[in-house]
Amino acid sequence: MSEAGARDTAAEVDAARGRQAARRVPGAFVAGRVLRPSTKVLPEHARGHNRALVLQTLFTAGQQSRADVARRTGLTRVTVSDLVGELIAEGLIVETGQRDGSRPGKPATLLDIGRTAFQVLGIDLSDHSAFRGAVLDLTGTILERAEVPLAGRVGDDALATVFELADELVSLSTRPILGLGVGSPGVVDPDGVVLEAPNLGWADLPLRSLLAERVGRPVVVANDANAAILAEHSFGNAEGDMMLVKVGHGVGAGLLLGGSLLSGGRFAAGEIGHVVVGTDGGEECSCGKSGCLETWLAAPRLEARIRRAPGQREAILREAGRRLGIVLAPIVGALDLSELILSGPPALLDGTLAEATRETVRERTMAEFSGDLVLRMTTLGDDIVLRGAAVMVISAELGVS
Amino acid sequence: MSEAGARDTAAEVDAARGRQAARRVPGAFVAGRVLRPSTKVLPEHARGHNRALVLQTLFTAGQQSRADVARRTGLTRVTVSDLVGELIAEGLIVETGQRDGSRPGKPATLLDIGRTAFQVLGIDLSDHSAFRGAVLDLTGTILERAEVPLAGRVGDDALATVFELADELVSLSTRPILGLGVGSPGVVDPDGVVLEAPNLGWADLPLRSLLAERVGRPVVVANDANAAILAEHSFGNAEGDMMLVKVGHGVGAGLLLGGSLLSGGRFAAGEIGHVVVGTDGGEECSCGKSGCLETWLAAPRLEARIRRAPGQREAILREAGRRLGIVLAPIVGALDLSELILSGPPALLDGTLAEATRETVRERTMAEFSGDLVLRMTTLGDDIVLRGAAVMVISAELGVS
DNA sequence: CGGAGTTCGTAAGGTTGACTTACAAACATG
DNA sequence: CATGTTTGTAAGTCAACCTTACGAACTCCG
């Protein structure tokens, strides 16, 4: 068949296919992603999506009129009005009066998230000394705090302590509870089962369902570093692909790629603490290997090393930063990360260590050319996991992050 | 407010929210992913999705009746019948007679992908000596091949060579052309602009739109390693998260995470060739650094090294494999990868090198515990990019991969 | 100061798409 | 041969978004 022949035939078939081009699955190969459709989609799913879209728009832009939202989302004013009506009835959106300033036309009625309609509970299990909790509003502002010392409890005792903290948070709340979010150390599956958390002596603990039964509200449980990076994403106005490294008793990370949290095939994504760094041995690790990243970077190890040789403080921190950079460089290169965030004790991380990591990653990747690799401390301090836990709930219940 | 009070109020609100629970955005926090809704969804998008779902079902399961598809997808028989009717009219599905074997009830009419309705063109620009192309059917079977020697051409000459190859493929096709897919070396943005491909002397070349104009049909352009991993995903029945390392003149990789291709913030995901390995120097690289992975692993470098010391062949390959393992270990740990695939000259990769990589990754990660890390050669040989290019077209045009 | 133009929000009716219900066709079984 | 099962289609319902149209409320300008 001639070239022209093939083309004509194709054009004819296109015509025969009628509207199919316009109907093409949106995003089938958008932004380099291939979607493999796996579940049916019904019209009501579209409704849910558009509901979340309206909420999301108000979350990020805030103080918008129905017409503004319509323009921003591409939905018609009529549809937005309908969705907003539904959301107002649920208390998730409130009218906040008319827009001031003089413009032609009927004045716009401004809308905002109904901050007081619900409260969210967040729990952070990642600290070695205490379980910490908070009551937050729908915008992620912390309203109340609670804390229960851990005192070395593990296993069922630790679980009882979580229950205790959850109960206290429920009693501290003054509005209907949208849900409870928990950031836990260890490996957590999508159903909120803590597959393993050695520090707490947990294995295959169905924490989500246990807590859901206890508080009678939706519960989301995820890894603490994953919660942290969600917080950074939502509140730290960080865009695009990024990785958050959380240094504490151990070392873990959360990865946000293309706006999606990476969970990993065995739900262990971000578990970089036991990756071996360098080929020159290193301290023995609790996992049995030598030279794991944790042996270089975990806070207790660093503190012990500095205690032994106070004069070497800067050198110790620089070496720790360099080791972190060596582990991160292949990851930054492979994932084309534009932003690395550190979370943990600022006294250890902020300064020499961060600088050494930044330099090492730059030296060992192409980042020196693209030049825009950012490595910085989190802006959310110690509340990062708490606020991330709240984000998970808001995201799960309202489809908004 | 008391605990009980908060709970009751929440329950009341839940009741007031009516069907909202059932309406919740599906997958808002499913599988550890947070969706940030960004575009509106209309009922016709659902239609497109369900169309693709039916096609996908026939792709993977093949030879099914309408009722089978309905059961598999969760859609009703009526809806499936309607969608199938549309797809038959377009030639994308054909009836292949009745199911044999005796069962109660009306015999089922079997359906299958209309393999002959369209043909797909694939082009592989990753080989250093020639551009290769093929005509494929909708199932990814290669029907015709074409090849144009490259003879060192770069820049506009190389582009003209691509045009030449594309024209030849069009003339070789005997059916309407669904589209043309291209796997190119270098960094390619989602719109098919080759941002940089040093080997071909291309920078900011809008290859997709140029080719679309030339062949008058949809064109998809992506990085060669990304095309390769899509092929492996579609034809190599590889599930879940995986990474494909492509060794040739350079070293690149493609990453498939949670079923999605990773593109990276600057569309440079998988560019691990210029990550530095180890802290002991290494050969100088074209990029200006020393000890880049490419200097250890690129085929020309390996061949030259073996030529210089034929007796050291095994040691050279083992060291190359070890270096690759050192780079991959942090990536495997961070992404919780379960499968690593090598693509390139089997004489170099398959055997000692792969074994050394496998061992090194195991030694340096937690993989020894989970134990199910697979590292293997691709099963698709030299056609991997060609077939991946076809997958991109089928995915983009039909929403099926 | 009043008409024209603009913008906002809502009402009414149309279109799309999947669902439920119902039914004819074609087969196996007792 | 009657009964039960499975397939595929026809008819009508429901959900959700769209287009069109309109009143309300404001600015601008002659």
JSON list of N, CA, C and O in Angstrom, two decimals, chain B residues 147-190:
[
{"chain": "B", "resi": 147, "resn": "GLU", "atom": "N", "xyz": [15.29, -0.32, 8.53]},
{"chain": "B", "resi": 147, "resn": "GLU", "atom": "CA", "xyz": [16.48, 0.14, 9.23]},
{"chain": "B", "resi": 147, "resn": "GLU", "atom": "C", "xyz": [17.20, 1.14, 8.34]},
{"chain": "B", "resi": 147, "resn": "GLU", "atom": "O", "xyz": [17.29, 0.94, 7.12]},
{"chain": "B", "resi": 148, "resn": "VAL", "atom": "N", "xyz": [17.69, 2.20, 8.93]},
{"chain": "B", "resi": 148, "resn": "VAL", "atom": "CA", "xyz": [18.46, 3.17, 8.16]},
{"chain": "B", "resi": 148, "resn": "VAL", "atom": "C", "xyz": [19.79, 3.38, 8.88]},
{"chain": "B", "resi": 148, "resn": "VAL", "atom": "O", "xyz": [19.79, 3.74, 10.06]},
{"chain": "B", "resi": 149, "resn": "PRO", "atom": "N", "xyz": [20.91, 3.13, 8.22]},
{"chain": "B", "resi": 149, "resn": "PRO", "atom": "CA", "xyz": [22.19, 3.33, 8.90]},
{"chain": "B", "resi": 149, "resn": "PRO", "atom": "C", "xyz": [22.39, 4.79, 9.27]},
{"chain": "B", "resi": 149, "resn": "PRO", "atom": "O", "xyz": [21.98, 5.69, 8.54]},
{"chain": "B", "resi": 150, "resn": "LEU", "atom": "N", "xyz": [22.96, 5.00, 10.42]},
{"chain": "B", "resi": 150, "resn": "LEU", "atom": "CA", "xyz": [23.08, 6.38, 10.91]},
{"chain": "B", "resi": 150, "resn": "LEU", "atom": "C", "xyz": [24.36, 7.03, 10.41]},
{"chain": "B", "resi": 150, "resn": "LEU", "atom": "O", "xyz": [24.38, 8.23, 10.09]},
{"chain": "B", "resi": 151, "resn": "ALA", "atom": "N", "xyz": [25.43, 6.26, 10.34]},
{"chain": "B", "resi": 151, "resn": "ALA", "atom": "CA", "xyz": [26.69, 6.74, 9.76]},
{"chain": "B", "resi": 151, "resn": "ALA", "atom": "C", "xyz": [27.15, 8.05, 10.38]},
{"chain": "B", "resi": 151, "resn": "ALA", "atom": "O", "xyz": [27.60, 8.96, 9.70]},
{"chain": "B", "resi": 152, "resn": "GLY", "atom": "N", "xyz": [26.97, 8.15, 11.68]},
{"chain": "B", "resi": 152, "resn": "GLY", "atom": "CA", "xyz": [27.49, 9.31, 12.39]},
{"chain": "B", "resi": 152, "resn": "GLY", "atom": "C", "xyz": [26.73, 10.60, 12.18]},
{"chain": "B", "resi": 152, "resn": "GLY", "atom": "O", "xyz": [27.17, 11.66, 12.63]},
{"chain": "B", "resi": 153, "resn": "ARG", "atom": "N", "xyz": [25.61, 10.54, 11.52]},
{"chain": "B", "resi": 153, "resn": "ARG", "atom": "CA", "xyz": [24.86, 11.78, 11.29]},
{"chain": "B", "resi": 153, "resn": "ARG", "atom": "C", "xyz": [24.33, 12.35, 12.61]},
{"chain": "B", "resi": 153, "resn": "ARG", "atom": "O", "xyz": [23.90, 11.61, 13.49]},
{"chain": "B", "resi": 154, "resn": "VAL", "atom": "N", "xyz": [24.33, 13.64, 12.71]},
{"chain": "B", "resi": 154, "resn": "VAL", "atom": "CA", "xyz": [23.79, 14.31, 13.90]},
{"chain": "B", "resi": 154, "resn": "VAL", "atom": "C", "xyz": [22.95, 15.51, 13.44]},
{"chain": "B", "resi": 154, "resn": "VAL", "atom": "O", "xyz": [22.92, 15.85, 12.26]},
{"chain": "B", "resi": 155, "resn": "GLY", "atom": "N", "xyz": [22.28, 16.11, 14.41]},
{"chain": "B", "resi": 155, "resn": "GLY", "atom": "CA", "xyz": [21.53, 17.34, 14.13]},
{"chain": "B", "resi": 155, "resn": "GLY", "atom": "C", "xyz": [20.47, 17.16, 13.06]},
{"chain": "B", "resi": 155, "resn": "GLY", "atom": "O", "xyz": [19.73, 16.17, 13.07]},
{"chain": "B", "resi": 156, "resn": "ASP", "atom": "N", "xyz": [20.40, 18.11, 12.14]},
{"chain": "B", "resi": 156, "resn": "ASP", "atom": "CA", "xyz": [19.37, 18.08, 11.11]},
{"chain": "B", "resi": 156, "resn": "ASP", "atom": "C", "xyz": [19.48, 16.85, 10.22]},
{"chain": "B", "resi": 156, "resn": "ASP", "atom": "O", "xyz": [18.47, 16.33, 9.74]},
{"chain": "B", "resi": 157, "resn": "ASP", "atom": "N", "xyz": [20.72, 16.39, 10.00]},
{"chain": "B", "resi": 157, "resn": "ASP", "atom": "CA", "xyz": [20.90, 15.19, 9.19]},
{"chain": "B", "resi": 157, "resn": "ASP", "atom": "C", "xyz": [20.26, 13.98, 9.87]},
{"chain": "B", "resi": 157, "resn": "ASP", "atom": "O", "xyz": [19.61, 13.16, 9.22]},
{"chain": "B", "resi": 158, "resn": "ALA", "atom": "N", "xyz": [20.45, 13.90, 11.18]},
{"chain": "B", "resi": 158, "resn": "ALA", "atom": "CA", "xyz": [19.84, 12.79, 11.92]},
{"chain": "B", "resi": 158, "resn": "ALA", "atom": "C", "xyz": [18.32, 12.90, 11.85]},
{"chain": "B", "resi": 158, "resn": "ALA", "atom": "O", "xyz": [17.62, 11.91, 11.67]},
{"chain": "B", "resi": 159, "resn": "LEU", "atom": "N", "xyz": [17.83, 14.12, 11.96]},
{"chain": "B", "resi": 159, "resn": "LEU", "atom": "CA", "xyz": [16.37, 14.33, 11.88]},
{"chain": "B", "resi": 159, "resn": "LEU", "atom": "C", "xyz": [15.85, 13.89, 10.52]},
{"chain": "B", "resi": 159, "resn": "LEU", "atom": "O", "xyz": [14.81, 13.21, 10.41]},
{"chain": "B", "resi": 160, "resn": "ALA", "atom": "N", "xyz": [16.57, 14.25, 9.46]},
{"chain": "B", "resi": 160, "resn": "ALA", "atom": "CA", "xyz": [16.16, 13.85, 8.11]},
{"chain": "B", "resi": 160, "resn": "ALA", "atom": "C", "xyz": [16.14, 12.33, 8.00]},
{"chain": "B", "resi": 160, "resn": "ALA", "atom": "O", "xyz": [15.26, 11.75, 7.34]},
{"chain": "B", "resi": 161, "resn": "THR", "atom": "N", "xyz": [17.07, 11.68, 8.67]},
{"chain": "B", "resi": 161, "resn": "THR", "atom": "CA", "xyz": [17.12, 10.22, 8.66]},
{"chain": "B", "resi": 161, "resn": "THR", "atom": "C", "xyz": [15.88, 9.64, 9.35]},
{"chain": "B", "resi": 161, "resn": "THR", "atom": "O", "xyz": [15.33, 8.62, 8.91]},
{"chain": "B", "resi": 162, "resn": "VAL", "atom": "N", "xyz": [15.46, 10.28, 10.43]},
{"chain": "B", "resi": 162, "resn": "VAL", "atom": "CA", "xyz": [14.24, 9.83, 11.11]},
{"chain": "B", "resi": 162, "resn": "VAL", "atom": "C", "xyz": [13.04, 9.97, 10.17]},
{"chain": "B", "resi": 162, "resn": "VAL", "atom": "O", "xyz": [12.21, 9.06, 10.05]},
{"chain": "B", "resi": 163, "resn": "PHE", "atom": "N", "xyz": [12.97, 11.10, 9.49]},
{"chain": "B", "resi": 163, "resn": "PHE", "atom": "CA", "xyz": [11.87, 11.31, 8.53]},
{"chain": "B", "resi": 163, "resn": "PHE", "atom": "C", "xyz": [11.86, 10.21, 7.47]},
{"chain": "B", "resi": 163, "resn": "PHE", "atom": "O", "xyz": [10.83, 9.64, 7.14]},
{"chain": "B", "resi": 164, "resn": "GLU", "atom": "N", "xyz": [13.05, 9.93, 6.96]},
{"chain": "B", "resi": 164, "resn": "GLU", "atom": "CA", "xyz": [13.21, 8.90, 5.94]},
{"chain": "B", "resi": 164, "resn": "GLU", "atom": "C", "xyz": [12.66, 7.56, 6.44]},
{"chain": "B", "resi": 164, "resn": "GLU", "atom": "O", "xyz": [11.88, 6.89, 5.75]},
{"chain": "B", "resi": 165, "resn": "LEU", "atom": "N", "xyz": [13.06, 7.22, 7.66]},
{"chain": "B", "resi": 165, "resn": "LEU", "atom": "CA", "xyz": [12.61, 5.95, 8.24]},
{"chain": "B", "resi": 165, "resn": "LEU", "atom": "C", "xyz": [11.10, 5.95, 8.44]},
{"chain": "B", "resi": 165, "resn": "LEU", "atom": "O", "xyz": [10.42, 4.95, 8.16]},
{"chain": "B", "resi": 166, "resn": "ALA", "atom": "N", "xyz": [10.59, 7.08, 8.92]},
{"chain": "B", "resi": 166, "resn": "ALA", "atom": "CA", "xyz": [9.15, 7.16, 9.16]},
{"chain": "B", "resi": 166, "resn": "ALA", "atom": "C", "xyz": [8.39, 6.98, 7.84]},
{"chain": "B", "resi": 166, "resn": "ALA", "atom": "O", "xyz": [7.39, 6.25, 7.78]},
{"chain": "B", "resi": 167, "resn": "ASP", "atom": "N", "xyz": [8.87, 7.62, 6.78]},
{"chain": "B", "resi": 167, "resn": "ASP", "atom": "CA", "xyz": [8.21, 7.48, 5.48]},
{"chain": "B", "resi": 167, "resn": "ASP", "atom": "C", "xyz": [8.22, 6.03, 5.03]},
{"chain": "B", "resi": 167, "resn": "ASP", "atom": "O", "xyz": [7.22, 5.52, 4.52]},
{"chain": "B", "resi": 168, "resn": "GLU", "atom": "N", "xyz": [9.35, 5.38, 5.23]},
{"chain": "B", "resi": 168, "resn": "GLU", "atom": "CA", "xyz": [9.43, 3.99, 4.80]},
{"chain": "B", "resi": 168, "resn": "GLU", "atom": "C", "xyz": [8.44, 3.12, 5.58]},
{"chain": "B", "resi": 168, "resn": "GLU", "atom": "O", "xyz": [7.78, 2.25, 5.01]},
{"chain": "B", "resi": 169, "resn": "LEU", "atom": "N", "xyz": [8.32, 3.38, 6.87]},
{"chain": "B", "resi": 169, "resn": "LEU", "atom": "CA", "xyz": [7.39, 2.59, 7.68]},
{"chain": "B", "resi": 169, "resn": "LEU", "atom": "C", "xyz": [5.96, 2.81, 7.22]},
{"chain": "B", "resi": 169, "resn": "LEU", "atom": "O", "xyz": [5.16, 1.87, 7.14]},
{"chain": "B", "resi": 170, "resn": "VAL", "atom": "N", "xyz": [5.64, 4.07, 6.91]},
{"chain": "B", "resi": 170, "resn": "VAL", "atom": "CA", "xyz": [4.29, 4.36, 6.43]},
{"chain": "B", "resi": 170, "resn": "VAL", "atom": "C", "xyz": [4.02, 3.57, 5.16]},
{"chain": "B", "resi": 170, "resn": "VAL", "atom": "O", "xyz": [2.94, 2.97, 4.98]},
{"chain": "B", "resi": 171, "resn": "SER", "atom": "N", "xyz": [5.01, 3.50, 4.28]},
{"chain": "B", "resi": 171, "resn": "SER", "atom": "CA", "xyz": [4.79, 2.80, 3.02]},
{"chain": "B", "resi": 171, "resn": "SER", "atom": "C", "xyz": [4.74, 1.28, 3.23]},
{"chain": "B", "resi": 171, "resn": "SER", "atom": "O", "xyz": [4.16, 0.57, 2.44]},
{"chain": "B", "resi": 172, "resn": "LEU", "atom": "N", "xyz": [5.34, 0.82, 4.31]},
{"chain": "B", "resi": 172, "resn": "LEU", "atom": "CA", "xyz": [5.31, -0.61, 4.60]},
{"chain": "B", "resi": 172, "resn": "LEU", "atom": "C", "xyz": [3.99, -1.04, 5.24]},
{"chain": "B", "resi": 172, "resn": "LEU", "atom": "O", "xyz": [3.66, -2.22, 5.26]},
{"chain": "B", "resi": 173, "resn": "SER", "atom": "N", "xyz": [3.26, -0.09, 5.76]},
{"chain": "B", "resi": 173, "resn": "SER", "atom": "CA", "xyz": [2.04, -0.44, 6.49]},
{"chain": "B", "resi": 173, "resn": "SER", "atom": "C", "xyz": [0.95, -0.82, 5.50]},
{"chain": "B", "resi": 173, "resn": "SER", "atom": "O", "xyz": [0.89, -0.30, 4.39]},
{"chain": "B", "resi": 174, "resn": "THR", "atom": "N", "xyz": [0.10, -1.75, 5.93]},
{"chain": "B", "resi": 174, "resn": "THR", "atom": "CA", "xyz": [-0.96, -2.22, 5.04]},
{"chain": "B", "resi": 174, "resn": "THR", "atom": "C", "xyz": [-2.35, -1.96, 5.63]},
{"chain": "B", "resi": 174, "resn": "THR", "atom": "O", "xyz": [-3.34, -2.43, 5.10]},
{"chain": "B", "resi": 175, "resn": "ARG", "atom": "N", "xyz": [-2.36, -1.26, 6.71]},
{"chain": "B", "resi": 175, "resn": "ARG", "atom": "CA", "xyz": [-3.64, -0.95, 7.37]},
{"chain": "B", "resi": 175, "resn": "ARG", "atom": "C", "xyz": [-3.58, 0.49, 7.84]},
{"chain": "B", "resi": 175, "resn": "ARG", "atom": "O", "xyz": [-2.51, 1.09, 7.89]},
{"chain": "B", "resi": 176, "resn": "PRO", "atom": "N", "xyz": [-4.72, 1.03, 8.25]},
{"chain": "B", "resi": 176, "resn": "PRO", "atom": "CA", "xyz": [-4.70, 2.38, 8.82]},
{"chain": "B", "resi": 176, "resn": "PRO", "atom": "C", "xyz": [-3.72, 2.44, 9.99]},
{"chain": "B", "resi": 176, "resn": "PRO", "atom": "O", "xyz": [-3.61, 1.49, 10.76]},
{"chain": "B", "resi": 177, "resn": "ILE", "atom": "N", "xyz": [-3.02, 3.53, 10.08]},
{"chain": "B", "resi": 177, "resn": "ILE", "atom": "CA", "xyz": [-1.99, 3.67, 11.10]},
{"chain": "B", "resi": 177, "resn": "ILE", "atom": "C", "xyz": [-2.58, 4.33, 12.34]},
{"chain": "B", "resi": 177, "resn": "ILE", "atom": "O", "xyz": [-3.09, 5.45, 12.26]},
{"chain": "B", "resi": 178, "resn": "LEU", "atom": "N", "xyz": [-2.49, 3.63, 13.46]},
{"chain": "B", "resi": 178, "resn": "LEU", "atom": "CA", "xyz": [-3.00, 4.21, 14.71]},
{"chain": "B", "resi": 178, "resn": "LEU", "atom": "C", "xyz": [-2.10, 5.35, 15.16]},
{"chain": "B", "resi": 178, "resn": "LEU", "atom": "O", "xyz": [-2.59, 6.36, 15.68]},
{"chain": "B", "resi": 179, "resn": "GLY", "atom": "N", "xyz": [-0.83, 5.21, 14.97]},
{"chain": "B", "resi": 179, "resn": "GLY", "atom": "CA", "xyz": [0.09, 6.26, 15.38]},
{"chain": "B", "resi": 179, "resn": "GLY", "atom": "C", "xyz": [1.52, 5.78, 15.29]},
{"chain": "B", "resi": 179, "resn": "GLY", "atom": "O", "xyz": [1.78, 4.62, 14.97]},
{"chain": "B", "resi": 180, "resn": "LEU", "atom": "N", "xyz": [2.42, 6.71, 15.58]},
{"chain": "B", "resi": 180, "resn": "LEU", "atom": "CA", "xyz": [3.85, 6.41, 15.53]},
{"chain": "B", "resi": 180, "resn": "LEU", "atom": "C", "xyz": [4.46, 6.67, 16.90]},
{"chain": "B", "resi": 180, "resn": "LEU", "atom": "O", "xyz": [4.24, 7.73, 17.49]},
{"chain": "B", "resi": 181, "resn": "GLY", "atom": "N", "xyz": [5.20, 5.72, 17.39]},
{"chain": "B", "resi": 181, "resn": "GLY", "atom": "CA", "xyz": [5.90, 5.89, 18.67]},
{"chain": "B", "resi": 181, "resn": "GLY", "atom": "C", "xyz": [7.39, 5.92, 18.44]},
{"chain": "B", "resi": 181, "resn": "GLY", "atom": "O", "xyz": [7.90, 5.19, 17.59]},
{"chain": "B", "resi": 182, "resn": "VAL", "atom": "N", "xyz": [8.08, 6.76, 19.19]},
{"chain": "B", "resi": 182, "resn": "VAL", "atom": "CA", "xyz": [9.51, 6.90, 19.03]},
{"chain": "B", "resi": 182, "resn": "VAL", "atom": "C", "xyz": [10.18, 6.80, 20.40]},
{"chain": "B", "resi": 182, "resn": "VAL", "atom": "O", "xyz": [9.79, 7.49, 21.34]},
{"chain": "B", "resi": 183, "resn": "GLY", "atom": "N", "xyz": [11.18, 5.95, 20.49]},
{"chain": "B", "resi": 183, "resn": "GLY", "atom": "CA", "xyz": [12.03, 5.90, 21.68]},
{"chain": "B", "resi": 183, "resn": "GLY", "atom": "C", "xyz": [13.34, 6.57, 21.35]},
{"chain": "B", "resi": 183, "resn": "GLY", "atom": "O", "xyz": [14.09, 6.09, 20.50]},
{"chain": "B", "resi": 184, "resn": "SER", "atom": "N", "xyz": [13.60, 7.68, 21.98]},
{"chain": "B", "resi": 184, "resn": "SER", "atom": "CA", "xyz": [14.80, 8.47, 21.68]},
{"chain": "B", "resi": 184, "resn": "SER", "atom": "C", "xyz": [15.74, 8.49, 22.87]},
{"chain": "B", "resi": 184, "resn": "SER", "atom": "O", "xyz": [15.29, 8.51, 24.01]},
{"chain": "B", "resi": 185, "resn": "PRO", "atom": "N", "xyz": [17.03, 8.51, 22.63]},
{"chain": "B", "resi": 185, "resn": "PRO", "atom": "CA", "xyz": [17.95, 8.73, 23.74]},
{"chain": "B", "resi": 185, "resn": "PRO", "atom": "C", "xyz": [17.82, 10.17, 24.22]},
{"chain": "B", "resi": 185, "resn": "PRO", "atom": "O", "xyz": [17.25, 11.02, 23.52]},
{"chain": "B", "resi": 186, "resn": "GLY", "atom": "N", "xyz": [18.32, 10.43, 25.39]},
{"chain": "B", "resi": 186, "resn": "GLY", "atom": "CA", "xyz": [18.31, 11.80, 25.91]},
{"chain": "B", "resi": 186, "resn": "GLY", "atom": "C", "xyz": [17.09, 12.11, 26.75]},
{"chain": "B", "resi": 186, "resn": "GLY", "atom": "O", "xyz": [16.34, 11.22, 27.15]},
{"chain": "B", "resi": 187, "resn": "VAL", "atom": "N", "xyz": [16.90, 13.37, 27.01]},
{"chain": "B", "resi": 187, "resn": "VAL", "atom": "CA", "xyz": [15.81, 13.83, 27.86]},
{"chain": "B", "resi": 187, "resn": "VAL", "atom": "C", "xyz": [14.67, 14.32, 26.98]},
{"chain": "B", "resi": 187, "resn": "VAL", "atom": "O", "xyz": [14.87, 15.19, 26.13]},
{"chain": "B", "resi": 188, "resn": "VAL", "atom": "N", "xyz": [13.49, 13.75, 27.19]},
{"chain": "B", "resi": 188, "resn": "VAL", "atom": "CA", "xyz": [12.34, 14.08, 26.35]},
{"chain": "B", "resi": 188, "resn": "VAL", "atom": "C", "xyz": [11.22, 14.58, 27.25]},
{"chain": "B", "resi": 188, "resn": "VAL", "atom": "O", "xyz": [10.91, 13.96, 28.26]},
{"chain": "B", "resi": 189, "resn": "ASP", "atom": "N", "xyz": [10.62, 15.68, 26.90]},
{"chain": "B", "resi": 189, "resn": "ASP", "atom": "CA", "xyz": [9.55, 16.20, 27.76]},
{"chain": "B", "resi": 189, "resn": "ASP", "atom": "C", "xyz": [8.22, 15.55, 27.37]},
{"chain": "B", "resi": 189, "resn": "ASP", "atom": "O", "xyz": [8.14, 14.85, 26.37]},
{"chain": "B", "resi": 190, "resn": "PRO", "atom": "N", "xyz": [7.16, 15.77, 28.19]},
{"chain": "B", "resi": 190, "resn": "PRO", "atom": "CA", "xyz": [5.92, 15.06, 27.94]},
{"chain": "B", "resi": 190, "resn": "PRO", "atom": "C", "xyz": [5.27, 15.43, 26.60]},
{"chain": "B", "resi": 190, "resn": "PRO", "atom": "O", "xyz": [4.44, 14.71, 26.09]}
]
